[in-house]
mmCIF file of C-alpha atoms in Angstrom:
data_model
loop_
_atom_site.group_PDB
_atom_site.id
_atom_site.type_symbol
_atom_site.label_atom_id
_atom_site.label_comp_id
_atom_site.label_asym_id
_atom_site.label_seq_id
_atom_site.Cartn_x
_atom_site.Cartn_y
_atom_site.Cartn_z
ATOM 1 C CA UNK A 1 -23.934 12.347 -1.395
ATOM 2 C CA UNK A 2 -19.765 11.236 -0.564
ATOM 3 C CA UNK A 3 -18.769 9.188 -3.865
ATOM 4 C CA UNK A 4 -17.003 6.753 -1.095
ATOM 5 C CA UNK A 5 -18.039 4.035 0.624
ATOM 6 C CA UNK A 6 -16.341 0.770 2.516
ATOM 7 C CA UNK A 7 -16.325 -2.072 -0.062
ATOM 8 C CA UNK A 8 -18.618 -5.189 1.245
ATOM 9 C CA UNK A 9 -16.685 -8.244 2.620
ATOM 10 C CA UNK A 10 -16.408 -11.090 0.100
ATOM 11 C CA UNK A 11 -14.937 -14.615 0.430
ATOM 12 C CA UNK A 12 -12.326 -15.783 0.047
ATOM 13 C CA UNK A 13 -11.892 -17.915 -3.788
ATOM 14 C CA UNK A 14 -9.450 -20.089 -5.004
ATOM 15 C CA UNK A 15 -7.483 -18.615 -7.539
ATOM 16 C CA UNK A 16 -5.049 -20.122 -10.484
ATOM 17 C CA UNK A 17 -1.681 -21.257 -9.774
ATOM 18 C CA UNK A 18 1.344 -18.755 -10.593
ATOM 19 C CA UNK A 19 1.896 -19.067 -14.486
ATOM 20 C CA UNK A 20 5.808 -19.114 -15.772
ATOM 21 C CA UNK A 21 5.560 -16.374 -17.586
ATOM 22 C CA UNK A 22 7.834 -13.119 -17.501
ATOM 23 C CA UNK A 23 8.431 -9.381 -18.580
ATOM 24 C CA UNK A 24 9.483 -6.505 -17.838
ATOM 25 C CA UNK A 25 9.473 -3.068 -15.443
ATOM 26 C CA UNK A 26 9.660 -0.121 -17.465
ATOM 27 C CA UNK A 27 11.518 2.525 -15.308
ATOM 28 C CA UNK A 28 12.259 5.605 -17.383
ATOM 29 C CA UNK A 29 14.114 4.548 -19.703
ATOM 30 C CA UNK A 30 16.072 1.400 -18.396
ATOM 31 C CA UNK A 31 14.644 -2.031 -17.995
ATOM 32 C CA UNK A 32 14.648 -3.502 -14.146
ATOM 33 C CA UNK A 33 15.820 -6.859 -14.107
ATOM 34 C CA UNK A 34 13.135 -9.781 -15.462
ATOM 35 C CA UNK A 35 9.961 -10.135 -13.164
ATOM 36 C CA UNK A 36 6.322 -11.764 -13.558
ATOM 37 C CA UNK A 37 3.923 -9.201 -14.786
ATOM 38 C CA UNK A 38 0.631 -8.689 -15.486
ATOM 39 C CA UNK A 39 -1.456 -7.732 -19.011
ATOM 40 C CA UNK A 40 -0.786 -3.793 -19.065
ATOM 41 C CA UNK A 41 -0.685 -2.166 -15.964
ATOM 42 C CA UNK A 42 1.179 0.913 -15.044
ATOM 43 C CA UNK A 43 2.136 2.042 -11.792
ATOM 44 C CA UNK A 44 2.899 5.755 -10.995
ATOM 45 C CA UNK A 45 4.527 5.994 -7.156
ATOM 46 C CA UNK A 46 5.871 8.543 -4.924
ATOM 47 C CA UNK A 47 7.632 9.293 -1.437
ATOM 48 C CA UNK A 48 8.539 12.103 0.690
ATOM 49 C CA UNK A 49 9.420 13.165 4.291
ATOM 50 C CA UNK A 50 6.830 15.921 4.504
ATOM 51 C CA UNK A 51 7.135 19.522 5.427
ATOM 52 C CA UNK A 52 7.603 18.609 9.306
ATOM 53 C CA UNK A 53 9.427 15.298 10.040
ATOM 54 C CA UNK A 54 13.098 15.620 9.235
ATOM 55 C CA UNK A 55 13.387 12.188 7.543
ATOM 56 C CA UNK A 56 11.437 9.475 5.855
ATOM 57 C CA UNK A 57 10.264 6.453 7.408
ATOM 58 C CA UNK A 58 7.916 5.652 4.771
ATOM 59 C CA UNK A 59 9.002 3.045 1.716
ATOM 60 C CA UNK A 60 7.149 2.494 -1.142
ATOM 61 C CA UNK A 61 8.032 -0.886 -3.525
ATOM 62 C CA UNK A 62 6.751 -1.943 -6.868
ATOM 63 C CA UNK A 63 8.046 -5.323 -8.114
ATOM 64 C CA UNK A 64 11.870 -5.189 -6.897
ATOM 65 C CA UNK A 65 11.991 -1.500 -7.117
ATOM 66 C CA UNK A 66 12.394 0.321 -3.395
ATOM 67 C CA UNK A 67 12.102 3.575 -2.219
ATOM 68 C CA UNK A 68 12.149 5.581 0.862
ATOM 69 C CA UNK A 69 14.232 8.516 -0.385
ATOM 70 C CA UNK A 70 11.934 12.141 -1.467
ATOM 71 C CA UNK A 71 11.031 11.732 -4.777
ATOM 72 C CA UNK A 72 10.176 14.746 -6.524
ATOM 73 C CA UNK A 73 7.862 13.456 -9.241
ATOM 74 C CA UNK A 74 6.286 10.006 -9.358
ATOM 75 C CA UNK A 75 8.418 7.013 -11.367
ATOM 76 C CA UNK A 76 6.075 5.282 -13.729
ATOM 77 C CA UNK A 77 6.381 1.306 -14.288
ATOM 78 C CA UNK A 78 4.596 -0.074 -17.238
ATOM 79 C CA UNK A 79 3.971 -4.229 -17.106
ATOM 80 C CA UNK A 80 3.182 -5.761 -20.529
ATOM 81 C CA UNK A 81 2.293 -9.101 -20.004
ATOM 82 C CA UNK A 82 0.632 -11.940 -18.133
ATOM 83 C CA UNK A 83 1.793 -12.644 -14.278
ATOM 84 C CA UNK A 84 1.272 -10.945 -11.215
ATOM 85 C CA UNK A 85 1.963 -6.938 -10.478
ATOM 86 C CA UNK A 86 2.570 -5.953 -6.526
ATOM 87 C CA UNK A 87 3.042 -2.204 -4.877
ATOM 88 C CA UNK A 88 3.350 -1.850 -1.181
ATOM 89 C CA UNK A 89 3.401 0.742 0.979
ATOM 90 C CA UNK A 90 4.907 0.224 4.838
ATOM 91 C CA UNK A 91 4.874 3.116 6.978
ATOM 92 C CA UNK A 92 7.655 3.114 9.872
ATOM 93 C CA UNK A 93 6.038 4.025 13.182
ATOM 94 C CA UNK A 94 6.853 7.517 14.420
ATOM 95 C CA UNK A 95 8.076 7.399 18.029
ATOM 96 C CA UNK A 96 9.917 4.367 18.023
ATOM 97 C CA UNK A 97 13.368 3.742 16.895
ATOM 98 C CA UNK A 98 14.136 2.309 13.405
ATOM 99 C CA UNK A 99 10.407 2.774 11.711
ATOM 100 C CA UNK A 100 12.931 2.933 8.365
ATOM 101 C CA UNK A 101 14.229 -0.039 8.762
ATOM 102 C CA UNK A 102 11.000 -1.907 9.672
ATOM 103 C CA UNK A 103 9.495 -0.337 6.748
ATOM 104 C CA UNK A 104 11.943 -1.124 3.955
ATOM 105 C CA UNK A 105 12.094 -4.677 5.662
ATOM 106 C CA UNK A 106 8.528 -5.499 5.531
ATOM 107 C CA UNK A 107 8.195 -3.484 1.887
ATOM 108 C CA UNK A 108 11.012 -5.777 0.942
ATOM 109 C CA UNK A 109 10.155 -8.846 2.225
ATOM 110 C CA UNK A 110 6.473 -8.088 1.070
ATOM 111 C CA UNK A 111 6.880 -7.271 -2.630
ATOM 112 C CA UNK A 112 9.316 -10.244 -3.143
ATOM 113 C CA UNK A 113 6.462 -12.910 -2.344
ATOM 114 C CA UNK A 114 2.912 -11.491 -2.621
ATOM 115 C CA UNK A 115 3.092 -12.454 -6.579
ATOM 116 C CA UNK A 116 2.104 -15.355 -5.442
ATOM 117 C CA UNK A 117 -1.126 -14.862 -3.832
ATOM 118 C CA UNK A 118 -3.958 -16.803 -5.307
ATOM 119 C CA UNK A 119 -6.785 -16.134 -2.047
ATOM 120 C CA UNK A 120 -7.268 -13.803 0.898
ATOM 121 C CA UNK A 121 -6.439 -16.426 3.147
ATOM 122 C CA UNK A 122 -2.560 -16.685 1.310
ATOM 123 C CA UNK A 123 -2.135 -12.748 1.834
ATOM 124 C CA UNK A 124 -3.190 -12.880 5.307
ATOM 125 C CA UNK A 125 -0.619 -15.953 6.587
ATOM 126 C CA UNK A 126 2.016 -13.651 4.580
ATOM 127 C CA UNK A 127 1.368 -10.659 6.543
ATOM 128 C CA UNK A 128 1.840 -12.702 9.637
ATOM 129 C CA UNK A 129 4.839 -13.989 8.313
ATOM 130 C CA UNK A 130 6.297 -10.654 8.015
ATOM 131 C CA UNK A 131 5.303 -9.790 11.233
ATOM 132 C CA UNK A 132 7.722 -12.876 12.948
ATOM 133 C CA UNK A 133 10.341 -11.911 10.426
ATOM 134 C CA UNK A 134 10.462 -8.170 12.014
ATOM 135 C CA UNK A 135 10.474 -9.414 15.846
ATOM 136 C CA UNK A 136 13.379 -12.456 14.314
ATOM 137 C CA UNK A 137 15.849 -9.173 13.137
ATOM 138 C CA UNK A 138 15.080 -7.253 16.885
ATOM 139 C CA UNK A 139 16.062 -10.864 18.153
ATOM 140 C CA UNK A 140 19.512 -10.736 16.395
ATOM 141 C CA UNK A 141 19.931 -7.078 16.952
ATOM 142 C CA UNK A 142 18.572 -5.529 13.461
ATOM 143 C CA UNK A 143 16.989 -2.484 13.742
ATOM 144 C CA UNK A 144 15.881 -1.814 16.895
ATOM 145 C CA UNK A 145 13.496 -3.275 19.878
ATOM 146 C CA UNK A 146 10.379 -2.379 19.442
ATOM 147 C CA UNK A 147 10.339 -1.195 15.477
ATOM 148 C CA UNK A 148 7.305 -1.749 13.780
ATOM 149 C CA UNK A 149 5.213 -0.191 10.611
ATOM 150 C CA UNK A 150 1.963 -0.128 8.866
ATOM 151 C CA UNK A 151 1.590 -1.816 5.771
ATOM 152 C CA UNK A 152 -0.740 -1.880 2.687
ATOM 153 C CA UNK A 153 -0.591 -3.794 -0.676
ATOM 154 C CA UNK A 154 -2.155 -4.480 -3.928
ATOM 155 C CA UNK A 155 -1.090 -7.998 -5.735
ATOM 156 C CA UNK A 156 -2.654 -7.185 -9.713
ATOM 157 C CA UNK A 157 -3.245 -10.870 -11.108
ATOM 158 C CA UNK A 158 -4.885 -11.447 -14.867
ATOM 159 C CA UNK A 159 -7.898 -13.180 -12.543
ATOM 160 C CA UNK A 160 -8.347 -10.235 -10.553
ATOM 161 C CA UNK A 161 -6.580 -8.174 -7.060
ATOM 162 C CA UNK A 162 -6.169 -8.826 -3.461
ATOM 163 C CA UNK A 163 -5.456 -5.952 -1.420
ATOM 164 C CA UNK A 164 -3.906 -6.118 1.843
ATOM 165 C CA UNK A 165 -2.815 -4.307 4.999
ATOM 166 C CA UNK A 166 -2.175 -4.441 8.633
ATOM 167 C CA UNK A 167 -2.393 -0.920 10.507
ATOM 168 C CA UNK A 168 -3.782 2.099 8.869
ATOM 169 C CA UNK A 169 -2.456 2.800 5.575
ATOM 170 C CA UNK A 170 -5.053 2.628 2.900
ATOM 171 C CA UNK A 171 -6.357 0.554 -0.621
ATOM 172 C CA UNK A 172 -8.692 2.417 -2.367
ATOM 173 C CA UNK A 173 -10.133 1.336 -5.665
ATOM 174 C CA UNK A 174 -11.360 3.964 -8.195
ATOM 175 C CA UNK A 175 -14.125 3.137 -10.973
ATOM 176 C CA UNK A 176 -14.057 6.523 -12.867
ATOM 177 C CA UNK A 177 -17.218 7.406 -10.280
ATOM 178 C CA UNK A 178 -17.117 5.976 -7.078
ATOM 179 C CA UNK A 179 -13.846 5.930 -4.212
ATOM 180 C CA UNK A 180 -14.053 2.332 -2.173
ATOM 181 C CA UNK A 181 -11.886 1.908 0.084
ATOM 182 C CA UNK A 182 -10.711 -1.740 0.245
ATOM 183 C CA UNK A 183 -8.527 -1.539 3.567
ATOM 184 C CA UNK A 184 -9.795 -1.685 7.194
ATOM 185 C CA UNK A 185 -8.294 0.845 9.506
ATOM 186 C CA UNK A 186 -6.804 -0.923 12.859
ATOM 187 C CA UNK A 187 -7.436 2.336 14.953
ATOM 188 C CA UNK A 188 -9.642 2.523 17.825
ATOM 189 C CA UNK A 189 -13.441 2.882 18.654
ATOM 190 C CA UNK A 190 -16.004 1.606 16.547
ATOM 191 C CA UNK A 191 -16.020 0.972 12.847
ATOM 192 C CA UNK A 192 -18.179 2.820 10.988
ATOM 193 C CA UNK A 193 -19.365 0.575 7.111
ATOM 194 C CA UNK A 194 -16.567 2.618 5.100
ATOM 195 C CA UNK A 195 -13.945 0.974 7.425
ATOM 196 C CA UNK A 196 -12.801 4.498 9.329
ATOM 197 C CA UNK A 197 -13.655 5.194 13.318
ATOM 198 C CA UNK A 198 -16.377 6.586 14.241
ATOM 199 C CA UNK A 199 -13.893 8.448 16.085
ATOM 200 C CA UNK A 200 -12.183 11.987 14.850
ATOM 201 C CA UNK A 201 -8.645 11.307 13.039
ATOM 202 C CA UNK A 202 -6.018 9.582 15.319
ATOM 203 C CA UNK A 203 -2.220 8.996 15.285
ATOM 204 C CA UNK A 204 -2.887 5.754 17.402
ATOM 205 C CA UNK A 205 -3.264 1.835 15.933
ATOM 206 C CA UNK A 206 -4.356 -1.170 17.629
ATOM 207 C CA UNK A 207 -1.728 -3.226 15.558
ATOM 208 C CA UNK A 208 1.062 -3.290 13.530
ATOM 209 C CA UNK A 209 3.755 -5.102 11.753
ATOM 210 C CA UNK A 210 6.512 -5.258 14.885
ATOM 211 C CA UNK A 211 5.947 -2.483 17.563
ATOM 212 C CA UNK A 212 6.558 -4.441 20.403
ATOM 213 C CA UNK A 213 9.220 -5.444 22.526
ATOM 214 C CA UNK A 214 8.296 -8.834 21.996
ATOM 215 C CA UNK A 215 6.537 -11.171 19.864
ATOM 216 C CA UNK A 216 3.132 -9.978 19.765
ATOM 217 C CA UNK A 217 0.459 -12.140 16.957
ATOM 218 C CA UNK A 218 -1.843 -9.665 14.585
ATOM 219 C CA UNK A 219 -4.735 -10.450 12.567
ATOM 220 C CA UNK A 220 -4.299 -8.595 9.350
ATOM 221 C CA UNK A 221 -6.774 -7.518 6.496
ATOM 222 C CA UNK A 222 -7.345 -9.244 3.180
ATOM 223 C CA UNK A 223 -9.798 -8.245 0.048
ATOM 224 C CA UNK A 224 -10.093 -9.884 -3.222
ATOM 225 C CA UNK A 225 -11.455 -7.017 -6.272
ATOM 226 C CA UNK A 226 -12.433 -7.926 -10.048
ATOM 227 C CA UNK A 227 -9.487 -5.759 -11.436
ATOM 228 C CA UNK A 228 -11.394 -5.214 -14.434
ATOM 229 C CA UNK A 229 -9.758 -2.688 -16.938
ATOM 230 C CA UNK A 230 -10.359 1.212 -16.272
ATOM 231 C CA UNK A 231 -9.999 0.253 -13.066
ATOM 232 C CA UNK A 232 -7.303 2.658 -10.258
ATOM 233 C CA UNK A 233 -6.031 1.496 -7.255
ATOM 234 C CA UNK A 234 -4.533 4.027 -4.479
ATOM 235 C CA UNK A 235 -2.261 3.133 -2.011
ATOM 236 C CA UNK A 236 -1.164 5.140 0.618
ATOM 237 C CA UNK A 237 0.153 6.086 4.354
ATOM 238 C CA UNK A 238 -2.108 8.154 6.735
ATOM 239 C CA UNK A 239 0.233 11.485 5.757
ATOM 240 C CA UNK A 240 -2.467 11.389 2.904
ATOM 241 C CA UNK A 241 -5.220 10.368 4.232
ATOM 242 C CA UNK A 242 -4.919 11.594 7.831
ATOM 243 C CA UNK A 243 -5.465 15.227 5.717
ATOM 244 C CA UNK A 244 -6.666 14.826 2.196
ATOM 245 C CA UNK A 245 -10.750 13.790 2.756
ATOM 246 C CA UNK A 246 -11.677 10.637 0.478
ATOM 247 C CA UNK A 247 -14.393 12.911 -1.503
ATOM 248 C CA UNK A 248 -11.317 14.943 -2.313
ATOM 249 C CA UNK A 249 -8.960 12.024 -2.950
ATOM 250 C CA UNK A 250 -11.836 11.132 -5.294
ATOM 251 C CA UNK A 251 -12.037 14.584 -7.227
ATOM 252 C CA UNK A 252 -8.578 14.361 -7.655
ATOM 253 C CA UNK A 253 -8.814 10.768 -9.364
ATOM 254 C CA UNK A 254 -11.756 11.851 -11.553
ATOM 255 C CA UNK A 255 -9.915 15.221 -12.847
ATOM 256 C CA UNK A 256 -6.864 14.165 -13.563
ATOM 257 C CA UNK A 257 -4.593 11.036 -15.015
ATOM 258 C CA UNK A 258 -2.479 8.931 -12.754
ATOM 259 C CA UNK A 259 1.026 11.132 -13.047
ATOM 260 C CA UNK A 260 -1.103 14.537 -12.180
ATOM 261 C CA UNK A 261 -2.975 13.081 -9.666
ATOM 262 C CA UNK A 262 -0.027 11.791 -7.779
ATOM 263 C CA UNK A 263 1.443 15.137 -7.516
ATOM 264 C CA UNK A 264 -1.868 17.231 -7.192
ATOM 265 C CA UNK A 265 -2.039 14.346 -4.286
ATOM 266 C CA UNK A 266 0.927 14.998 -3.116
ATOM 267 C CA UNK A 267 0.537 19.170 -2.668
ATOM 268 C CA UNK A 268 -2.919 18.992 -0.786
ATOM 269 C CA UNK A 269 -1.080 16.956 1.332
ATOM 270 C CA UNK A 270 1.717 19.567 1.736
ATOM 271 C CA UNK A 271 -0.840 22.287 1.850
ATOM 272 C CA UNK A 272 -2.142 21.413 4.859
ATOM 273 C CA UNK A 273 0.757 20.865 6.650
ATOM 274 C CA UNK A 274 2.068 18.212 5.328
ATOM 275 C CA UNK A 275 2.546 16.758 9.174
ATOM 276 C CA UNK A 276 3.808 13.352 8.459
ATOM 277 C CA UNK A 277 5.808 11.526 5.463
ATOM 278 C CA UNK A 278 3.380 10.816 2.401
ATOM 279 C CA UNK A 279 3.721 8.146 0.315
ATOM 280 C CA UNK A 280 1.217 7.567 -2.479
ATOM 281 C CA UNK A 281 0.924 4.282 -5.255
ATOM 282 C CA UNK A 282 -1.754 4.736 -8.136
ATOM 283 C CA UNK A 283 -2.168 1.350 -10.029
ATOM 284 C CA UNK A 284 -3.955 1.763 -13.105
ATOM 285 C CA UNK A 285 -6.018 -1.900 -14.842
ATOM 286 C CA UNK A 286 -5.515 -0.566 -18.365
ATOM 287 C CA UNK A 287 -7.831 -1.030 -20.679
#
């Protein structure tokens, strides 16, 4: 029996208000500058090009840290005390002109306001939010027409986590046993319970953040989770999952802690062909 299975819907609760409280990102051995943070969690993140494409349009973000250069091992972020914790990963669409700069503009834009998502409802007018922001910079000549990118993100909150996404990179949540993904996939055909097509893998999305050549509304994905502690979150763009299976993805979680999963992750990926850029966020409820 697969260890995965599509997480039920749940609605939407009001949450507390933002509390004004602050910490720190650990990142190696130098503080980031002061941000809201949540009661111990730690973050391990990584992004690379691939073995084919010759650049990466992928960005990964956690807090007000940015990346869309290779990384070669995962950086770790460790968050001490009470507020909220956000990752995101945006994943420029291949085939049209600036997918880097759409993705480090919705990353950006992104991970400097979902702290202060209380509902589902909140995380879903902010996706559409981003989504006018990227067709305002085509309109001024940022970028380029037509940009666009997937996104997915996990705000960590001492009351619990709302994942989000628009496109088809993926929230998983990890309970020691069982993979769920949290995410629904905007590809076509029919949706099968677990949130994939019924359909065989495929490159093409029914929406996106941008990626048209004019103003075009989407109706993105929201999910609120329990966070409890012991409890892993994955993020990550279809360069993982469009090869690594989620029973696999699973194994991986189960054998090994966050920093070895990553980059055992990360080489199954590159093992079988490693086709796209790969970008992968564990987020780790500490007990």
């Amino acid at each position: 029996m697969s260890a995965w299975r599509r997480s039920p819907r749940r609605k939407s609760a009001d949450g507390h208000e933002p509390r004004d409280l602050r910490g720190r990102i650990c990142f190696g051995n130098n503080a980031m500058p002061e941000v809201e943070v949540t009661a111990r969690v730690r973050v391990h993140a990584l992004t690379h090009h691939g073995a084919v494409r010759p650049h990466n349009e992928d960005t990964v973000a956690v807090g007000e840290w940015m990346a869309s250069n290779d990384l070669t091992r995962s950086k770790v972020f460790t968050f001490e005390e009470e507020g909220p914790v956000v990752a995101v990963v945006a994943d420029g669409l291949g085939g049209h002109a600036a997918g880097d700069v759409a993705s480090r503009a919705a990353a950006g834009y992104l991970a400097a306001r979902a702290g202060g998502l209380t509902t589902t409802a909140k995380a879903i007018s902010l996706l559409q939010d981003c989504n006018g922001v990227l067709y305002d910079m085509m309109v001024r000549g940022e970028g380029a027409p037509g940009m666009g990118t997937t996104v997915v993100g996990l705000v960590v909150r001492g009351d619990g986590a709302i994942a989000f996404n628009v496109g088809d990179s993926r929230a998983y949540r990890f309970d020691g046993s069982e993979l769920v993904q949290l995410s629904t996939d905007d590809t076509p055909g029919p949706k099968l319970e677990n949130g994939r097509t019924a359909a065989m893998t495929t490159p093409l999305i029914t929406q996106s953040l941008g990626g048209q050549s004019s103003f075009t509304e989407i109706h993105p994905h929201a999910e609120s989770d329990s966070a409890v502690p012991g409890t892993r979150y994955l993020l990550c763009s279809d360069g993982l999952s469009d090869l690594v299976g989620a029973d696999a993805i699973a194994a991986r979680l189960r054998e090994n802690e966050d920093a070895e999963a990553v980059h055992a992750l990360f080489k199954d990926a590159m093992g079988l062909g490693g086709k796209d850029n790969i970008s992968i966020v564990i987020v780790r409820v500490e007990d």
